[in-house]
PDB file of C-alpha atoms in Angstrom:
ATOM      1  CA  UNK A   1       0.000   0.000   0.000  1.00  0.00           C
ATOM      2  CA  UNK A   2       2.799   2.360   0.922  1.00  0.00           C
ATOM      3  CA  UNK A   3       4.403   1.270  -2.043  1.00  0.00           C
ATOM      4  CA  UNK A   4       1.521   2.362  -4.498  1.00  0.00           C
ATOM      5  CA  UNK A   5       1.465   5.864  -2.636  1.00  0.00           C
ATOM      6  CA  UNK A   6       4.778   6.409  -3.596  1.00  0.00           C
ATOM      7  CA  UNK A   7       4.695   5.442  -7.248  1.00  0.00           C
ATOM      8  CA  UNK A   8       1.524   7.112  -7.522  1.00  0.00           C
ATOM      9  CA  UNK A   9       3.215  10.497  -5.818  1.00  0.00           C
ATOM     10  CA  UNK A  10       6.484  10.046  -7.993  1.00  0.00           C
ATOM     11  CA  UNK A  11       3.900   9.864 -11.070  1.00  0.00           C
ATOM     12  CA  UNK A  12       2.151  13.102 -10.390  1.00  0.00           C
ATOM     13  CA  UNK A  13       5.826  14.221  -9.842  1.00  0.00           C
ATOM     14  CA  UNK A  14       6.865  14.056 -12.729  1.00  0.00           C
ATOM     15  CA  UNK A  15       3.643  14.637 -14.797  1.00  0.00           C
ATOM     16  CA  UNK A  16       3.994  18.196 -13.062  1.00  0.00           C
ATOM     17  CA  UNK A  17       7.516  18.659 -14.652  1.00  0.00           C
ATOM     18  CA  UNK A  18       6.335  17.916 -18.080  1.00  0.00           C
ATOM     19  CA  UNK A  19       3.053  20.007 -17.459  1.00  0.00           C
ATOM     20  CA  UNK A  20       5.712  23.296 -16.145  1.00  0.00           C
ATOM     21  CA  UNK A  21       8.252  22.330 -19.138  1.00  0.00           C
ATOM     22  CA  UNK A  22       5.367  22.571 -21.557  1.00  0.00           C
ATOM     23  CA  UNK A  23       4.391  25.953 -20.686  1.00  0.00           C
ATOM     24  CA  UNK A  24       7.822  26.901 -20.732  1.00  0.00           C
ATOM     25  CA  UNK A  25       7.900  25.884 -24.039  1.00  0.00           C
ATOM     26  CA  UNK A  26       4.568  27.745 -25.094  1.00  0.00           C
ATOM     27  CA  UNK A  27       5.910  30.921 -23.387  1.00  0.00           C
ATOM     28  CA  UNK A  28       8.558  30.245 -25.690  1.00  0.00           C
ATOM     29  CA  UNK A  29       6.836  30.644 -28.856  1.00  0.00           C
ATOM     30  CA  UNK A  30       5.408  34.041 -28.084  1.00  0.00           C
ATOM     31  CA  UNK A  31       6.813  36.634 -29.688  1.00  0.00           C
ATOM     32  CA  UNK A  32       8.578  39.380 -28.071  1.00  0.00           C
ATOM     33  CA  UNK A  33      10.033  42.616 -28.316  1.00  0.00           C
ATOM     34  CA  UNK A  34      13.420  43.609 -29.246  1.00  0.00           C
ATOM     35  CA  UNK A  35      14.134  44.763 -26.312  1.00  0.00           C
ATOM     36  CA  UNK A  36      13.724  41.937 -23.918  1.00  0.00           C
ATOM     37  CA  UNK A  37      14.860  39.618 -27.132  1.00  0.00           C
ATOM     38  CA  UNK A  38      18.541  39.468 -24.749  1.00  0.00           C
ATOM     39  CA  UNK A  39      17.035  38.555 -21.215  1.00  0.00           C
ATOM     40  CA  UNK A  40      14.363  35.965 -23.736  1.00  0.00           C
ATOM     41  CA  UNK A  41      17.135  34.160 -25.156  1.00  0.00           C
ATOM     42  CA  UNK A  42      18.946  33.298 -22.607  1.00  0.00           C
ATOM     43  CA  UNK A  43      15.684  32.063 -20.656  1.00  0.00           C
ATOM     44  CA  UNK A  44      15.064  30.241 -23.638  1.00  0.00           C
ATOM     45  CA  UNK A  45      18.196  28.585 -23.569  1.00  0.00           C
ATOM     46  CA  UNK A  46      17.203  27.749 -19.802  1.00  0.00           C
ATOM     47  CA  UNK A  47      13.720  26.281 -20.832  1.00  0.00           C
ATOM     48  CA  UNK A  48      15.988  24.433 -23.995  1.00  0.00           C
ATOM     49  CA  UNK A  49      17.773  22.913 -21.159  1.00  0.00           C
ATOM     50  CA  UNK A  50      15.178  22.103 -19.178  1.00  0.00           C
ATOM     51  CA  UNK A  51      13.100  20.199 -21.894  1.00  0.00           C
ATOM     52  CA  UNK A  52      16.362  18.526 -22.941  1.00  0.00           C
ATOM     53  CA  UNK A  53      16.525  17.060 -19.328  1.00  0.00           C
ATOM     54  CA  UNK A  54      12.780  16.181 -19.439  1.00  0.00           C
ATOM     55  CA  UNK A  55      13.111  14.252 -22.407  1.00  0.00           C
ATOM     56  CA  UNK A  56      16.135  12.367 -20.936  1.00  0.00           C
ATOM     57  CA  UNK A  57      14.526  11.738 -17.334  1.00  0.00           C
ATOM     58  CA  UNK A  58      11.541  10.450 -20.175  1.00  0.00           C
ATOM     59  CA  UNK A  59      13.950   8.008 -21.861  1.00  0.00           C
ATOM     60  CA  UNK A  60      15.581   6.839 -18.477  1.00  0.00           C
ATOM     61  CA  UNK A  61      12.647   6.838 -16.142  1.00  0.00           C
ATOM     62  CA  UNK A  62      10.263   5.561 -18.529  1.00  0.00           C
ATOM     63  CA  UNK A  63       7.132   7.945 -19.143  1.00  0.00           C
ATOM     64  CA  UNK A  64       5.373   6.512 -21.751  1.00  0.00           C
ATOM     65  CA  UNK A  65       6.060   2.857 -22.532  1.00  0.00           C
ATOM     66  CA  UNK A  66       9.078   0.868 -21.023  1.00  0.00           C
ATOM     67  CA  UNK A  67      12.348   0.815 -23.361  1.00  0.00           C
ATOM     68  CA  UNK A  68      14.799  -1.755 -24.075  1.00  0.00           C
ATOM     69  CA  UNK A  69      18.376  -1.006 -24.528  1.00  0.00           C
ATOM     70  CA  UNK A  70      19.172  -2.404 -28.242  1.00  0.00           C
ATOM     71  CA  UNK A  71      22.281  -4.101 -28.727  1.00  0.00           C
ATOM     72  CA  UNK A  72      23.669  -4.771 -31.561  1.00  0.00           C
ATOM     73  CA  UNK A  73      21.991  -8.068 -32.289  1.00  0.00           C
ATOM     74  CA  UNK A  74      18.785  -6.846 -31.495  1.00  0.00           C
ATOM     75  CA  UNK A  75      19.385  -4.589 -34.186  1.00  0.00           C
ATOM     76  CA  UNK A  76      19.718  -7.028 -36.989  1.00  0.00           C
ATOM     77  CA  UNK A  77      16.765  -8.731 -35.562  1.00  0.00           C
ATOM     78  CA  UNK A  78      14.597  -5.983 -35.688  1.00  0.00           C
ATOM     79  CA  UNK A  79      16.195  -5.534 -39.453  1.00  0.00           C
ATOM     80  CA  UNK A  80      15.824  -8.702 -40.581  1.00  0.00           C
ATOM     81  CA  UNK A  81      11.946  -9.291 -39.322  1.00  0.00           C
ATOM     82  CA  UNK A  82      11.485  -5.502 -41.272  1.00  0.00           C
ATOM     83  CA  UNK A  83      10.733  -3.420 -38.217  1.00  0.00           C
ATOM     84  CA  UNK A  84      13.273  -0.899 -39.696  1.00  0.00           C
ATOM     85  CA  UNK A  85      14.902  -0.710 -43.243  1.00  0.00           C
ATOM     86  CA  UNK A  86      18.413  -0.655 -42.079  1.00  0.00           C
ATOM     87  CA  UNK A  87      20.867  -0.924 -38.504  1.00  0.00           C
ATOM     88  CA  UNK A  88      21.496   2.792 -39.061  1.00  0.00           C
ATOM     89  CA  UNK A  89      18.336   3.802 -38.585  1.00  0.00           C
ATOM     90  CA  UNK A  90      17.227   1.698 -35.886  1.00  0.00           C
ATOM     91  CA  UNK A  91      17.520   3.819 -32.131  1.00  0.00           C
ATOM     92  CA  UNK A  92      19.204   2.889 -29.750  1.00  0.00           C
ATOM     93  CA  UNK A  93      15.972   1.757 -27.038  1.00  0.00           C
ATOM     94  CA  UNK A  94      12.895   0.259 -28.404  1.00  0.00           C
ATOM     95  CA  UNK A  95       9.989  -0.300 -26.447  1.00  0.00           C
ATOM     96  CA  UNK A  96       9.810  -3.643 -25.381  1.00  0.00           C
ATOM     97  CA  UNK A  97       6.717  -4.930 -26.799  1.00  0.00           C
ATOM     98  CA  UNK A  98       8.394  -4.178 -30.156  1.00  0.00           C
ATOM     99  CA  UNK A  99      11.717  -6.073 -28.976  1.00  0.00           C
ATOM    100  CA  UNK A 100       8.989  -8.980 -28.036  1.00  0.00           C
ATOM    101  CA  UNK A 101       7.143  -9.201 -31.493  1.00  0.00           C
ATOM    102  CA  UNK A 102      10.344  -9.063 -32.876  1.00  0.00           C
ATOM    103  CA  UNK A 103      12.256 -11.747 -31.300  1.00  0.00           C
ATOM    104  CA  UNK A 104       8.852 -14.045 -31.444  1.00  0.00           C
ATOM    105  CA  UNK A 105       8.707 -13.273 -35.344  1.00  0.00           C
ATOM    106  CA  UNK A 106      12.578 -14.578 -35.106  1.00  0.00           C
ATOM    107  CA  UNK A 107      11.790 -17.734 -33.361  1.00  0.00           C
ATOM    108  CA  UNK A 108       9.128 -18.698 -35.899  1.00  0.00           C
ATOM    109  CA  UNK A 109      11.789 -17.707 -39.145  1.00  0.00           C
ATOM    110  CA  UNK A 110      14.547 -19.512 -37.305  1.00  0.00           C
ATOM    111  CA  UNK A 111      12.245 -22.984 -36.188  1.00  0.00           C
ATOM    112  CA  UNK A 112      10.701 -22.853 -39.967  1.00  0.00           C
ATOM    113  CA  UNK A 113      14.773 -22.598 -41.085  1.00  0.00           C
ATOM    114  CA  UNK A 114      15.164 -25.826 -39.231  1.00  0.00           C
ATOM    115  CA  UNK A 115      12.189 -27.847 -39.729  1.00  0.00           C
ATOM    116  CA  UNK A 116      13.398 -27.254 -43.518  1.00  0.00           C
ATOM    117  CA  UNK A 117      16.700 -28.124 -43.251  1.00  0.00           C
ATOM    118  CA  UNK A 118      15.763 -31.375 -40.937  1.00  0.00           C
ATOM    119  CA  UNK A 119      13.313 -32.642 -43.933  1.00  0.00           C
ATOM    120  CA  UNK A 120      16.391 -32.009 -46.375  1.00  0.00           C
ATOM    121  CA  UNK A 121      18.386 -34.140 -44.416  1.00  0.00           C
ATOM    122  CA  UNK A 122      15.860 -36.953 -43.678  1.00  0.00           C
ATOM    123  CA  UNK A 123      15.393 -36.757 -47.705  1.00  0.00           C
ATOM    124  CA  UNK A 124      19.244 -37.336 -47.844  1.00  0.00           C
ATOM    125  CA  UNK A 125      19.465 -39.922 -45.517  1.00  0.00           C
ATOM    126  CA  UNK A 126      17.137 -42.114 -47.564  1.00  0.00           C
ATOM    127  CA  UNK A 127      18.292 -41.378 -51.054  1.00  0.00           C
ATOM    128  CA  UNK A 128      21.609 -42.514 -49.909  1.00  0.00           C
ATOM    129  CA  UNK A 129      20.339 -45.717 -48.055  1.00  0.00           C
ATOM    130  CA  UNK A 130      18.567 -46.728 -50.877  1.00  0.00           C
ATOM    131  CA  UNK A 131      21.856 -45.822 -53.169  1.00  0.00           C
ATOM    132  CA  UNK A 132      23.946 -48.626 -50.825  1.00  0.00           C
ATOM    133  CA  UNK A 133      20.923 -51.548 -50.818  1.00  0.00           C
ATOM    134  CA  UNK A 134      20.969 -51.274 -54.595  1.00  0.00           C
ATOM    135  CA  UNK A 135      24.726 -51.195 -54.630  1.00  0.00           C
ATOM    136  CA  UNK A 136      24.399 -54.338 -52.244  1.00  0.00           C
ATOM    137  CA  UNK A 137      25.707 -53.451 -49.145  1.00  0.00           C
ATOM    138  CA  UNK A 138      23.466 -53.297 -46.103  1.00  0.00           C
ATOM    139  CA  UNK A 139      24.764 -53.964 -42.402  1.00  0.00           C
ATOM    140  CA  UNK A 140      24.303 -57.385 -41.878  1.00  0.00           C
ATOM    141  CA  UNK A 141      26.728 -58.217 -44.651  1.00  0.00           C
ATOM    142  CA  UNK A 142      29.446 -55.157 -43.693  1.00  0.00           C
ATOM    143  CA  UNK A 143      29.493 -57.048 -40.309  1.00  0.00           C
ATOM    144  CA  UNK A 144      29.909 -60.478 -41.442  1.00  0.00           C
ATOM    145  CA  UNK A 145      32.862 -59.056 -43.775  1.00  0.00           C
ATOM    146  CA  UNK A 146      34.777 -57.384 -40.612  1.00  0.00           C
ATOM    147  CA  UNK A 147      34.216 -60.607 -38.600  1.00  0.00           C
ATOM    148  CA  UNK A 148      35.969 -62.482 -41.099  1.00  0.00           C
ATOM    149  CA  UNK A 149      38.656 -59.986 -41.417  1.00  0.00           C
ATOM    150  CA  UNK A 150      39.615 -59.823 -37.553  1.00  0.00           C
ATOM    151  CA  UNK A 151      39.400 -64.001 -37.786  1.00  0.00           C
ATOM    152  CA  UNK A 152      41.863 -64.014 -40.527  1.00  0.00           C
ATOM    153  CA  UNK A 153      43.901 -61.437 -39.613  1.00  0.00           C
ATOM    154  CA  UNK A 154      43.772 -63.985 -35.885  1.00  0.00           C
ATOM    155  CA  UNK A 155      45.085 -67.135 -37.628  1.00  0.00           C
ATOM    156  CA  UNK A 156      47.597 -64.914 -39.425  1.00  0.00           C
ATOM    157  CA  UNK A 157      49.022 -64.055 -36.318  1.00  0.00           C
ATOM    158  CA  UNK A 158      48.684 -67.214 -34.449  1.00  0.00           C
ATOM    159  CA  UNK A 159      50.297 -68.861 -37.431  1.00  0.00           C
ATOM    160  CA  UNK A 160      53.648 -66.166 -37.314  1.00  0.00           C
ATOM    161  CA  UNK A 161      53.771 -66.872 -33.581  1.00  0.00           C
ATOM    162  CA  UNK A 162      53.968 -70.976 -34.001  1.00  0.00           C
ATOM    163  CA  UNK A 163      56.407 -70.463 -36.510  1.00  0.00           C
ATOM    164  CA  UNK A 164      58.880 -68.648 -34.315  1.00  0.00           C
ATOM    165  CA  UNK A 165      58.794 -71.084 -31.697  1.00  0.00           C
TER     166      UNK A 165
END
């Protein structure tokens, strides 16, 4: 409960800022007279600063919706599922929904990449099994032709060792 009082008061907070930088910035576009043009610009440059910081605390704090820091493979995610036509223009924080759909849309593209490629190599697998039964070779006989190479190979040796006794 305490905790919602405070969020809620840090809210109004800050909605207060905006409200008094907004102003600022509408007593801003009212034109004056030459003579106070020196004492207006450098308030102005005051009220430039101020709305610079505004829209900073905005970016940081998060008024509006929550942003995501984009690296630089988030980037060419958000490139390659066409959020934005190129890395250069992408910013550098994205609001996180957009991150979401875009990393979702990435899953699907990548999973769809791989269900292809496993059905190519299933394909493979049997065009070259059925290349070796019509060839003639299947297990049973590769098994029975090591079997009788280790026996040979066995008596060969057993053979070499009467003879040097």
């Amino acid at each position: 409960m305490f905790c919602i009082r405070l969020t809620k008061q840090f809210k109004l907070l800050r909605t207060r800022q905006l409200h008094l930088t907004s102003i600022n910035v509408k007593n801003e576009n009212k034109v004056a007279s030459e003579t106070s043009k020196t004492a207006e610009t450098s308030q102005s440059t005051v009220d430039k600063e101020k709305v610079d910081f505004v829209t900073e605390c905005m970016k940081k704090f998060c008024l509006g919706p929550p942003m995501h820091a984009v690296s630089n493979i988030d980037k060419r995610i958000l490139v390659w599922v066409k959020r934005y036509p190129s890395i250069d223009q992408v910013p550098d924080y994205v609001s996180y929904q957009c991150i979401q759909h875009a990393h979702t849309k990435a899953r699907i593209r990548i999973s769809f990449i791989l269900l292809f490629v496993g059905i190519l190599i299933c394909i493979s697998a049997i065009m070259s099994g059925k290349r070796e039964v019509a060839s003639g070779k299947n297990i049973a006989t590769e098994r029975l032709k090591w079997y009788m190479e280790v026996k040979k190979k066995a008596e060969e040796e057993k053979q070499n060792a009467e003879k040097v006794q």
